[in-house]
């Protein structure tokens, strides 16, 4: 969010009462990682009857990969608006490896919400200190690498 006085991005602006009252479906979620994981589990992993398996399948259908000028890379999104993280990032990158099979949404500063409906796993990270980037937060890459290791060992 652009601070009009300084002309620079300022994450503190998202904590104002006016912004916290906004309804933005793809940004500014004010929730704990546990709450977000519960929502994703209910929506995509069948932990509650919010979406039928057919609706989840439709939401993840019709993947479209294009160059995202803002992100500066190729990105793949489904018709349900979720990023297919295993397809994003430079080819042969660790980012593609650790996010393989996961769909979701990432936020400015490092937060991320991802789900693998096939393996029925959701994983969220909500940081206590923002990073100054949008893609490839090293903290989440380490977490997702551990998640993938656990899934392979199961």
Coordinates of N, CA, C and O in Angstrom, one line a residue:
X1 N 0.8 -1.2 0.0 CA 0.0 0.0 0.0 C 0.9 1.2 0.0 O 1.8 1.3 0.8
X2 N 0.5 2.1 -0.9 CA 1.4 3.3 -1.1 C 1.0 4.4 0.0 O -0.1 4.8 0.1
X3 N 2.0 4.8 0.7 CA 1.9 5.9 1.6 C 1.9 7.2 0.8 O 2.9 7.5 0.1
X4 N 0.9 7.9 0.8 CA 0.8 9.1 0.0 C 1.8 10.2 0.4 O 2.2 11.0 -0.4
X5 N 2.2 10.2 1.6 CA 3.1 11.2 2.1 C 4.6 10.9 1.7 O 5.3 11.8 1.3
X6 N 4.9 9.6 1.8 CA 6.3 9.2 1.5 C 6.5 8.7 0.1 O 7.6 8.7 -0.4
X7 N 5.4 8.3 -0.6 CA 5.5 7.7 -1.9 C 6.1 6.3 -1.9 O 6.5 5.7 -2.9
X8 N 6.1 5.6 -0.7 CA 6.7 4.3 -0.6 C 5.6 3.3 0.0 O 4.7 3.7 0.6
X9 N 5.8 2.0 -0.3 CA 4.9 1.0 0.3 C 5.1 1.0 1.8 O 6.2 1.1 2.3
X10 N 3.9 0.9 2.5 CA 3.9 1.0 3.9 C 2.9 0.0 4.4 O 1.7 0.2 4.4
X11 N 3.4 -1.2 5.0 CA 2.5 -2.2 5.5 C 1.7 -1.8 6.6 O 0.6 -2.3 6.9
X12 N 2.1 -0.8 7.4 CA 1.4 -0.3 8.5 C 0.0 0.2 8.1 O -0.9 0.2 8.9
X13 N -0.1 0.7 6.9 CA -1.4 1.2 6.4 C -2.5 0.1 6.4 O -3.7 0.4 6.6
X14 N -2.1 -1.1 6.3 CA -3.1 -2.2 6.3 C -3.8 -2.4 7.7 O -4.8 -3.1 7.9
X15 N -3.2 -1.8 8.7 CA -3.6 -2.0 10.1 C -4.5 -0.8 10.6 O -4.9 -0.8 11.7
X16 N -4.9 0.0 9.7 CA -5.8 1.1 10.1 C -7.2 0.6 10.2 O -7.6 -0.3 9.5
X17 N -8.0 1.2 11.0 CA -9.4 0.8 11.1 C -10.2 0.8 9.8 O -10.9 -0.1 9.5
X18 N -9.9 1.8 8.9 CA -10.5 1.9 7.6 C -10.2 0.7 6.8 O -11.1 0.1 6.1
X19 N -8.9 0.3 6.8 CA -8.5 -0.9 5.9 C -9.0 -2.2 6.5 O -9.3 -3.1 5.8
X20 N -9.0 -2.3 7.8 CA -9.5 -3.5 8.5 C -11.0 -3.7 8.2 O -11.5 -4.9 8.3
X21 N -11.7 -2.7 7.9 CA -13.2 -2.8 7.6 C -13.4 -3.1 6.2 O -14.5 -3.5 5.8
X22 N -12.4 -3.0 5.3 CA -12.6 -3.3 3.9 C -12.8 -4.8 3.6 O -12.4 -5.6 4.4
X23 N -13.5 -5.1 2.6 CA -13.7 -6.5 2.1 C -13.0 -6.6 0.9 O -13.4 -6.1 -0.2
X24 N -11.8 -7.2 1.0 CA -11.0 -7.5 -0.2 C -10.8 -9.0 -0.2 O -10.1 -9.6 0.7
X25 N -11.3 -9.7 -1.2 CA -11.3 -11.2 -1.2 C -9.9 -11.8 -1.4 O -9.7 -12.9 -1.1
X26 N -9.0 -11.0 -2.0 CA -7.7 -11.6 -2.2 C -6.6 -10.9 -1.4 O -5.4 -11.2 -1.7
X27 N -6.9 -10.1 -0.5 CA -5.9 -9.3 0.2 C -6.4 -8.9 1.6 O -7.6 -8.9 1.8
X28 N -5.5 -8.6 2.5 CA -5.9 -8.0 3.8 C -6.7 -8.9 4.6 O -7.6 -8.5 5.4
X29 N -6.5 -10.2 4.6 CA -7.1 -11.1 5.5 C -6.6 -10.9 6.9 O -5.4 -11.0 7.1
X30 N -7.4 -10.7 7.8 CA -7.0 -10.5 9.2 C -7.4 -11.7 10.0 O -8.5 -11.8 10.5
X31 N -6.6 -12.7 10.0 CA -6.9 -14.0 10.6 C -5.5 -14.7 11.0 O -4.5 -14.4 10.4
X32 N -5.6 -15.6 12.0 CA -4.5 -16.3 12.3 C -4.2 -17.4 11.3 O -5.1 -17.8 10.5
X33 N -3.0 -18.0 11.3 CA -2.7 -19.1 10.4 C -3.6 -20.3 10.7 O -4.1 -20.9 9.8
X34 N -3.9 -20.5 11.9 CA -4.8 -21.6 12.3 C -6.2 -21.4 11.7 O -6.8 -22.3 11.2
X35 N -6.7 -20.2 11.8 CA -8.0 -19.9 11.2 C -8.0 -20.1 9.7 O -9.0 -20.6 9.1
X36 N -7.0 -19.6 9.1 CA -6.9 -19.7 7.6 C -6.8 -21.2 7.2 O -7.4 -21.6 6.2
X37 N -6.0 -22.0 7.9 CA -5.9 -23.4 7.6 C -7.3 -24.1 7.8 O -7.6 -25.0 7.0
X38 N -8.0 -23.7 8.8 CA -9.3 -24.3 9.0 C -10.3 -24.0 7.8 O -11.0 -24.8 7.4
X39 N -10.2 -22.8 7.4 CA -11.0 -22.4 6.2 C -10.6 -23.1 5.0 O -11.5 -23.7 4.3
X40 N -9.4 -23.2 4.7 CA -8.9 -24.0 3.5 C -9.3 -25.5 3.6 O -9.7 -26.1 2.7
X41 N -9.1 -26.0 4.8 CA -9.4 -27.4 5.0 C -10.9 -27.7 4.8 O -11.3 -28.7 4.2
X42 N -11.7 -26.7 5.2 CA -13.2 -26.9 5.0 C -13.5 -26.7 3.6 O -14.4 -27.4 3.0
X43 N -12.9 -25.8 2.9 CA -13.3 -25.5 1.5 C -12.8 -26.6 0.5 O -13.5 -27.0 -0.3
X44 N -11.5 -27.0 0.7 CA -10.9 -27.8 -0.3 C -10.5 -29.2 0.1 O -10.2 -30.1 -0.7
X45 N -10.6 -29.6 1.4 CA -10.2 -30.9 1.8 C -11.3 -31.7 2.4 O -11.1 -32.8 2.9
X46 N -12.5 -31.2 2.2 CA -13.7 -32.0 2.7 C -13.9 -32.1 4.2 O -14.6 -33.0 4.7
X47 N -13.3 -31.2 4.9 CA -13.4 -31.2 6.4 C -14.8 -30.6 6.9 O -15.1 -30.8 8.0
X48 N -15.5 -30.0 6.0 CA -16.8 -29.6 6.2 C -17.5 -29.5 4.8 O -16.9 -29.5 3.8
X49 N -18.8 -29.5 4.8 CA -19.5 -29.6 3.6 C -19.8 -28.2 3.0 O -21.0 -27.8 2.8
X50 N -18.8 -27.4 2.8 CA -18.9 -26.1 2.2 C -18.9 -26.2 0.7 O -19.7 -25.4 0.1
X51 N -18.1 -27.0 0.1 CA -18.1 -27.2 -1.3 C -18.1 -28.7 -1.6 O -17.5 -29.5 -1.0
X52 N -18.9 -29.0 -2.7 CA -18.9 -30.4 -3.1 C -17.6 -30.7 -3.8 O -16.9 -29.8 -4.3
X53 N -17.2 -32.0 -3.9 CA -16.0 -32.3 -4.6 C -16.0 -31.9 -6.1 O -15.0 -31.5 -6.6
X54 N -17.2 -31.8 -6.7 CA -17.3 -31.3 -8.0 C -17.0 -29.9 -8.1 O -16.4 -29.4 -9.1
X55 N -17.4 -29.1 -7.1 CA -17.2 -27.7 -7.1 C -15.7 -27.4 -6.9 O -15.1 -26.5 -7.6
X56 N -15.0 -28.1 -6.1 CA -13.6 -28.0 -5.9 C -12.9 -28.3 -7.2 O -12.0 -27.6 -7.6
X57 N -13.3 -29.4 -7.9 CA -12.7 -29.7 -9.1 C -12.9 -28.6 -10.2 O -11.9 -28.3 -10.9
X58 N -14.0 -28.0 -10.2 CA -14.3 -26.9 -11.1 C -13.4 -25.7 -10.7 O -12.9 -25.0 -11.6
X59 N -13.3 -25.4 -9.5 CA -12.5 -24.3 -9.0 C -11.0 -24.4 -9.4 O -10.3 -23.4 -9.7
X60 N -10.5 -25.6 -9.4 CA -9.1 -25.9 -9.8 C -8.9 -26.2 -11.3 O -7.8 -26.4 -11.7
X61 N -10.0 -26.1 -12.0 CA -9.9 -26.4 -13.5 C -9.5 -25.2 -14.3 O -9.4 -24.1 -13.8
X62 N -9.2 -25.4 -15.5 CA -8.9 -24.4 -16.5 C -7.7 -23.5 -16.1 O -7.8 -22.3 -16.0
X63 N -6.6 -24.2 -15.9 CA -5.4 -23.4 -15.5 C -4.9 -22.6 -16.7 O -5.0 -23.0 -17.8
X64 N -4.5 -21.4 -16.3 CA -4.0 -20.4 -17.4 C -2.7 -19.9 -16.9 O -2.6 -19.3 -15.8
X65 N -1.7 -20.0 -17.7 CA -0.3 -19.5 -17.4 C 0.0 -18.4 -18.3 O -0.1 -18.5 -19.5
X66 N 0.4 -17.3 -17.7 CA 0.7 -16.1 -18.4 C 1.8 -15.3 -17.7 O 2.1 -15.6 -16.5
X67 N 2.5 -14.4 -18.4 CA 3.5 -13.6 -17.7 C 2.8 -12.5 -16.9 O 1.9 -11.8 -17.3
X68 N 3.2 -12.5 -15.6 CA 2.6 -11.5 -14.7 C 3.6 -10.4 -14.6 O 4.7 -10.5 -14.0
X69 N 3.3 -9.2 -15.2 CA 4.3 -8.1 -15.2 C 4.6 -7.6 -13.9 O 5.7 -7.2 -13.6
X70 N 3.6 -7.6 -13.0 CA 3.8 -7.1 -11.6 C 4.8 -8.0 -10.8 O 5.7 -7.5 -10.2
X71 N 4.6 -9.3 -10.9 CA 5.4 -10.3 -10.2 C 6.7 -10.5 -11.0 O 7.7 -11.0 -10.4
X72 N 6.7 -10.2 -12.3 CA 8.0 -10.4 -13.0 C 8.3 -11.9 -13.4 O 9.4 -12.2 -13.5
X73 N 7.2 -12.7 -13.5 CA 7.4 -14.1 -13.8 C 6.1 -14.7 -14.4 O 5.1 -14.1 -14.3
X74 N 6.3 -15.9 -14.9 CA 5.1 -16.7 -15.3 C 4.3 -17.1 -14.1 O 4.9 -17.6 -13.1
X75 N 3.0 -17.0 -14.2 CA 2.2 -17.5 -13.1 C 1.0 -18.3 -13.6 O 0.5 -18.0 -14.7
X76 N 0.6 -19.3 -12.9 CA -0.5 -20.1 -13.3 C -1.7 -19.9 -12.3 O -1.4 -20.1 -11.1
X77 N -2.8 -19.6 -12.8 CA -4.0 -19.5 -11.9 C -5.1 -20.4 -12.5 O -5.2 -20.6 -13.7
X78 N -6.0 -20.8 -11.6 CA -7.1 -21.6 -11.9 C -8.3 -20.7 -12.1 O -8.3 -19.5 -11.8
X79 N -9.4 -21.3 -12.7 CA -10.6 -20.4 -12.9 C -11.2 -20.0 -11.5 O -12.0 -19.1 -11.5
X80 N -10.9 -20.7 -10.4 CA -11.3 -20.4 -9.1 C -10.4 -19.3 -8.5 O -10.7 -18.9 -7.3
X81 N -9.4 -18.8 -9.2 CA -8.6 -17.7 -8.7 C -7.4 -18.1 -7.8 O -6.8 -17.3 -7.2
X82 N -7.1 -19.4 -7.7 CA -6.0 -19.8 -6.9 C -4.8 -20.0 -7.8 O -4.8 -20.5 -8.9
X83 N -3.6 -19.6 -7.2 CA -2.4 -19.8 -7.9 C -2.0 -21.3 -7.8 O -2.1 -21.9 -6.7
X84 N -1.4 -21.8 -8.9 CA -0.9 -23.2 -8.8 C 0.6 -23.0 -8.6 O 1.4 -22.8 -9.5
X85 N 1.0 -23.0 -7.3 CA 2.3 -22.6 -6.9 C 3.4 -23.5 -7.4 O 4.5 -23.0 -7.7
X86 N 3.2 -24.8 -7.7 CA 4.2 -25.6 -8.2 C 4.6 -25.3 -9.6 O 5.6 -25.7 -10.1
X87 N 3.8 -24.5 -10.3 CA 4.1 -24.0 -11.7 C 4.7 -22.6 -11.7 O 5.1 -22.1 -12.7
X88 N 4.8 -21.9 -10.5 CA 5.3 -20.6 -10.5 C 6.8 -20.6 -10.1 O 7.3 -21.5 -9.4
X89 N 7.4 -19.5 -10.5 CA 8.9 -19.4 -10.2 C 9.7 -19.8 -11.3 O 9.2 -20.4 -12.3
X90 N 11.0 -19.6 -11.2 CA 11.9 -19.9 -12.3 C 11.9 -21.4 -12.5 O 11.8 -22.2 -11.5
X91 N 12.1 -21.9 -13.7 CA 12.2 -23.4 -14.0 C 13.3 -24.0 -13.1 O 14.3 -23.3 -12.9
X92 N 13.1 -25.2 -12.7 CA 14.1 -25.9 -11.8 C 14.4 -25.2 -10.5 O 15.5 -25.4 -10.0
X93 N 13.5 -24.4 -10.0 CA 13.8 -23.7 -8.8 C 13.3 -24.4 -7.6 O 12.4 -25.3 -7.7
X94 N 13.8 -24.2 -6.4 CA 13.4 -24.8 -5.2 C 11.9 -24.4 -4.9 O 11.2 -25.2 -4.3
X95 N 11.5 -23.3 -5.4 CA 10.1 -22.8 -5.1 C 9.2 -23.8 -5.8 O 8.2 -24.2 -5.2
X96 N 9.4 -24.2 -7.0 CA 8.6 -25.1 -7.7 C 8.5 -26.5 -7.0 O 7.5 -27.1 -6.9
X97 N 9.7 -26.9 -6.5 CA 9.7 -28.2 -5.8 C 9.0 -28.2 -4.5 O 8.2 -29.1 -4.3
X98 N 9.1 -27.2 -3.7 CA 8.5 -27.2 -2.4 C 7.0 -27.0 -2.5 O 6.2 -27.4 -1.6
X99 N 6.5 -26.3 -3.5 CA 5.1 -26.0 -3.7 C 4.4 -27.0 -4.6 O 3.2 -26.8 -4.9
X100 N 5.1 -28.0 -5.0 CA 4.5 -29.0 -6.0 C 3.2 -29.6 -5.4 O 3.1 -30.1 -4.3
X101 N 2.1 -29.5 -6.2 CA 0.8 -30.0 -5.8 C -0.1 -29.0 -5.0 O -1.2 -29.3 -4.7
X102 N 0.5 -27.8 -4.6 CA -0.2 -26.9 -3.8 C -0.8 -25.7 -4.6 O -0.2 -25.2 -5.5
X103 N -2.0 -25.3 -4.2 CA -2.7 -24.2 -4.8 C -2.9 -23.2 -3.6 O -3.0 -23.6 -2.5
X104 N -3.1 -21.9 -4.0 CA -3.4 -21.0 -2.9 C -3.2 -19.5 -3.3 O -3.3 -19.1 -4.4
X105 N -2.8 -18.8 -2.3 CA -2.7 -17.3 -2.4 C -1.6 -16.9 -1.5 O -1.5 -17.3 -0.3
X106 N -0.8 -16.0 -1.9 CA 0.3 -15.4 -1.1 C 0.1 -13.9 -0.9 O -0.6 -13.3 -1.7
X107 N 0.6 -13.4 0.2 CA 0.4 -12.0 0.4 C 1.7 -11.2 0.6 O 2.8 -11.8 0.8
X108 N 1.6 -9.9 0.4 CA 2.7 -9.1 0.6 C 3.3 -9.2 1.9 O 2.6 -9.2 2.9
X109 N 4.6 -9.4 2.0 CA 5.3 -9.5 3.3 C 5.6 -10.9 3.7 O 6.5 -11.1 4.6
X110 N 5.1 -11.9 3.1 CA 5.4 -13.3 3.4 C 4.3 -14.3 3.8 O 4.5 -15.5 3.8
X111 N 3.1 -13.7 4.1 CA 2.1 -14.7 4.4 C 1.6 -15.5 3.2 O 1.7 -15.0 2.1
X112 N 1.1 -16.7 3.5 CA 0.7 -17.5 2.4 C -0.3 -18.6 2.9 O -0.2 -19.0 4.1
X113 N -1.2 -18.9 2.1 CA -2.2 -19.9 2.4 C -2.2 -20.9 1.2 O -2.5 -20.5 0.1
X114 N -1.9 -22.2 1.4 CA -1.9 -23.1 0.4 C -2.6 -24.4 0.8 O -2.7 -24.7 2.0
X115 N -3.1 -25.1 -0.2 CA -3.8 -26.4 0.0 C -3.5 -27.4 -1.1 O -3.3 -26.9 -2.3
X116 N -3.3 -28.6 -0.8 CA -3.2 -29.7 -1.8 C -4.5 -30.6 -1.6 O -4.5 -31.4 -0.7
X117 N -5.5 -30.3 -2.4 CA -6.8 -31.1 -2.2 C -6.6 -32.6 -2.4 O -7.3 -33.4 -1.8
X118 N -5.7 -33.0 -3.3 CA -5.5 -34.4 -3.5 C -4.9 -35.1 -2.3 O -5.4 -36.2 -1.9
X119 N -4.0 -34.5 -1.6 CA -3.4 -35.1 -0.4 C -4.1 -34.7 0.8 O -3.7 -35.1 1.9
X120 N -5.1 -33.8 0.7 CA -5.9 -33.3 1.8 C -5.0 -32.6 2.9 O -5.1 -32.9 4.1
X121 N -4.2 -31.7 2.5 CA -3.3 -31.0 3.4 C -3.4 -29.5 3.1 O -3.4 -29.0 1.9
X122 N -3.5 -28.7 4.1 CA -3.5 -27.2 4.0 C -2.3 -26.7 4.9 O -2.1 -27.3 5.9
X123 N -1.7 -25.6 4.5 CA -0.6 -25.1 5.2 C -0.7 -23.6 5.1 O -0.8 -23.0 4.0
X124 N -0.5 -22.9 6.2 CA -0.6 -21.4 6.2 C 0.6 -20.9 7.0 O 1.1 -21.5 7.9
X125 N 1.0 -19.7 6.6 CA 2.1 -19.0 7.4 C 1.6 -17.6 7.5 O 1.4 -16.9 6.4
X126 N 1.5 -17.1 8.7 CA 1.3 -15.7 8.9 C 2.4 -15.1 9.8 O 2.7 -15.6 10.9
X127 N 3.2 -14.2 9.2 CA 4.4 -13.7 9.8 C 4.1 -12.7 10.9 O 3.1 -12.0 10.8
X128 N 5.1 -12.6 11.8 CA 5.0 -11.5 12.8 C 5.8 -10.3 12.4 O 5.7 -9.3 13.0
X129 N 6.6 -10.5 11.3 CA 7.4 -9.4 10.8 C 7.4 -9.5 9.3 O 7.7 -10.6 8.7
X130 N 7.0 -8.5 8.6 CA 6.9 -8.5 7.2 C 8.2 -8.5 6.5 O 9.1 -7.8 6.9
X131 N 8.3 -9.3 5.4 CA 9.5 -9.2 4.5 C 9.1 -8.3 3.4 O 7.9 -8.0 3.2
X132 N 10.1 -7.7 2.8 CA 9.8 -6.8 1.7 C 9.8 -7.5 0.3 O 10.7 -7.3 -0.5
X133 N 8.9 -8.4 0.1 CA 8.8 -9.0 -1.1 C 7.5 -9.7 -1.3 O 6.7 -9.9 -0.4
X134 N 7.3 -10.2 -2.5 CA 6.0 -10.9 -2.9 C 6.2 -12.4 -3.2 O 5.2 -13.1 -3.0
X135 N 7.3 -12.8 -3.6 CA 7.5 -14.1 -4.1 C 8.7 -14.8 -3.5 O 9.7 -14.2 -3.4
X136 N 8.6 -16.0 -3.1 CA 9.7 -16.8 -2.7 C 10.2 -16.5 -1.3 O 11.4 -16.6 -1.1
X137 N 9.4 -16.1 -0.4 CA 9.8 -15.8 1.0 C 10.6 -17.1 1.6 O 10.1 -18.2 1.6
X138 N 11.8 -16.8 2.0 CA 12.7 -17.9 2.5 C 12.1 -18.7 3.7 O 12.3 -19.9 3.8
X139 N 11.3 -18.0 4.5 CA 10.7 -18.6 5.7 C 9.7 -19.7 5.2 O 9.7 -20.8 5.7
X140 N 8.9 -19.3 4.3 CA 7.8 -20.3 3.9 C 8.4 -21.4 3.0 O 7.9 -22.5 3.0
X141 N 9.5 -21.1 2.3 CA 10.1 -22.1 1.5 C 10.7 -23.2 2.4 O 10.6 -24.4 2.1
X142 N 11.3 -22.8 3.5 CA 11.8 -23.8 4.5 C 10.6 -24.6 5.1 O 10.7 -25.8 5.2
X143 N 9.5 -23.9 5.4 CA 8.4 -24.6 6.0 C 7.8 -25.6 5.0 O 7.5 -26.8 5.3
X144 N 7.6 -25.2 3.7 CA 7.0 -26.0 2.7 C 8.0 -27.2 2.4 O 7.5 -28.3 2.0
X145 N 9.3 -27.0 2.4 CA 10.2 -28.1 2.2 C 10.0 -29.2 3.3 O 10.0 -30.4 3.0
X146 N 9.8 -28.7 4.5 CA 9.5 -29.7 5.6 C 8.2 -30.4 5.4 O 8.1 -31.6 5.7
X147 N 7.2 -29.7 5.0 CA 5.9 -30.3 4.7 C 6.0 -31.3 3.6 O 5.5 -32.4 3.8
X148 N 6.7 -31.0 2.5 CA 6.9 -32.0 1.4 C 7.6 -33.2 1.9 O 7.3 -34.4 1.6
X149 N 8.7 -33.0 2.8 CA 9.4 -34.2 3.3 C 8.5 -35.1 4.2 O 8.6 -36.3 4.1
X150 N 7.6 -34.5 5.0 CA 6.7 -35.2 5.8 C 5.7 -36.0 4.9 O 5.4 -37.2 5.2
X151 N 5.2 -35.4 3.9 CA 4.3 -36.0 3.0 C 4.9 -37.2 2.2 O 4.3 -38.2 2.0
X152 N 6.2 -37.0 1.8 CA 6.9 -38.1 1.2 C 7.1 -39.3 2.1 O 7.1 -40.4 1.7
X153 N 7.4 -39.0 3.4 CA 7.7 -40.0 4.4 C 6.4 -40.8 4.8 O 6.5 -41.9 5.4
X154 N 5.2 -40.2 4.6 CA 4.0 -40.8 5.1 C 3.6 -41.9 4.3 O 3.8 -42.1 3.2

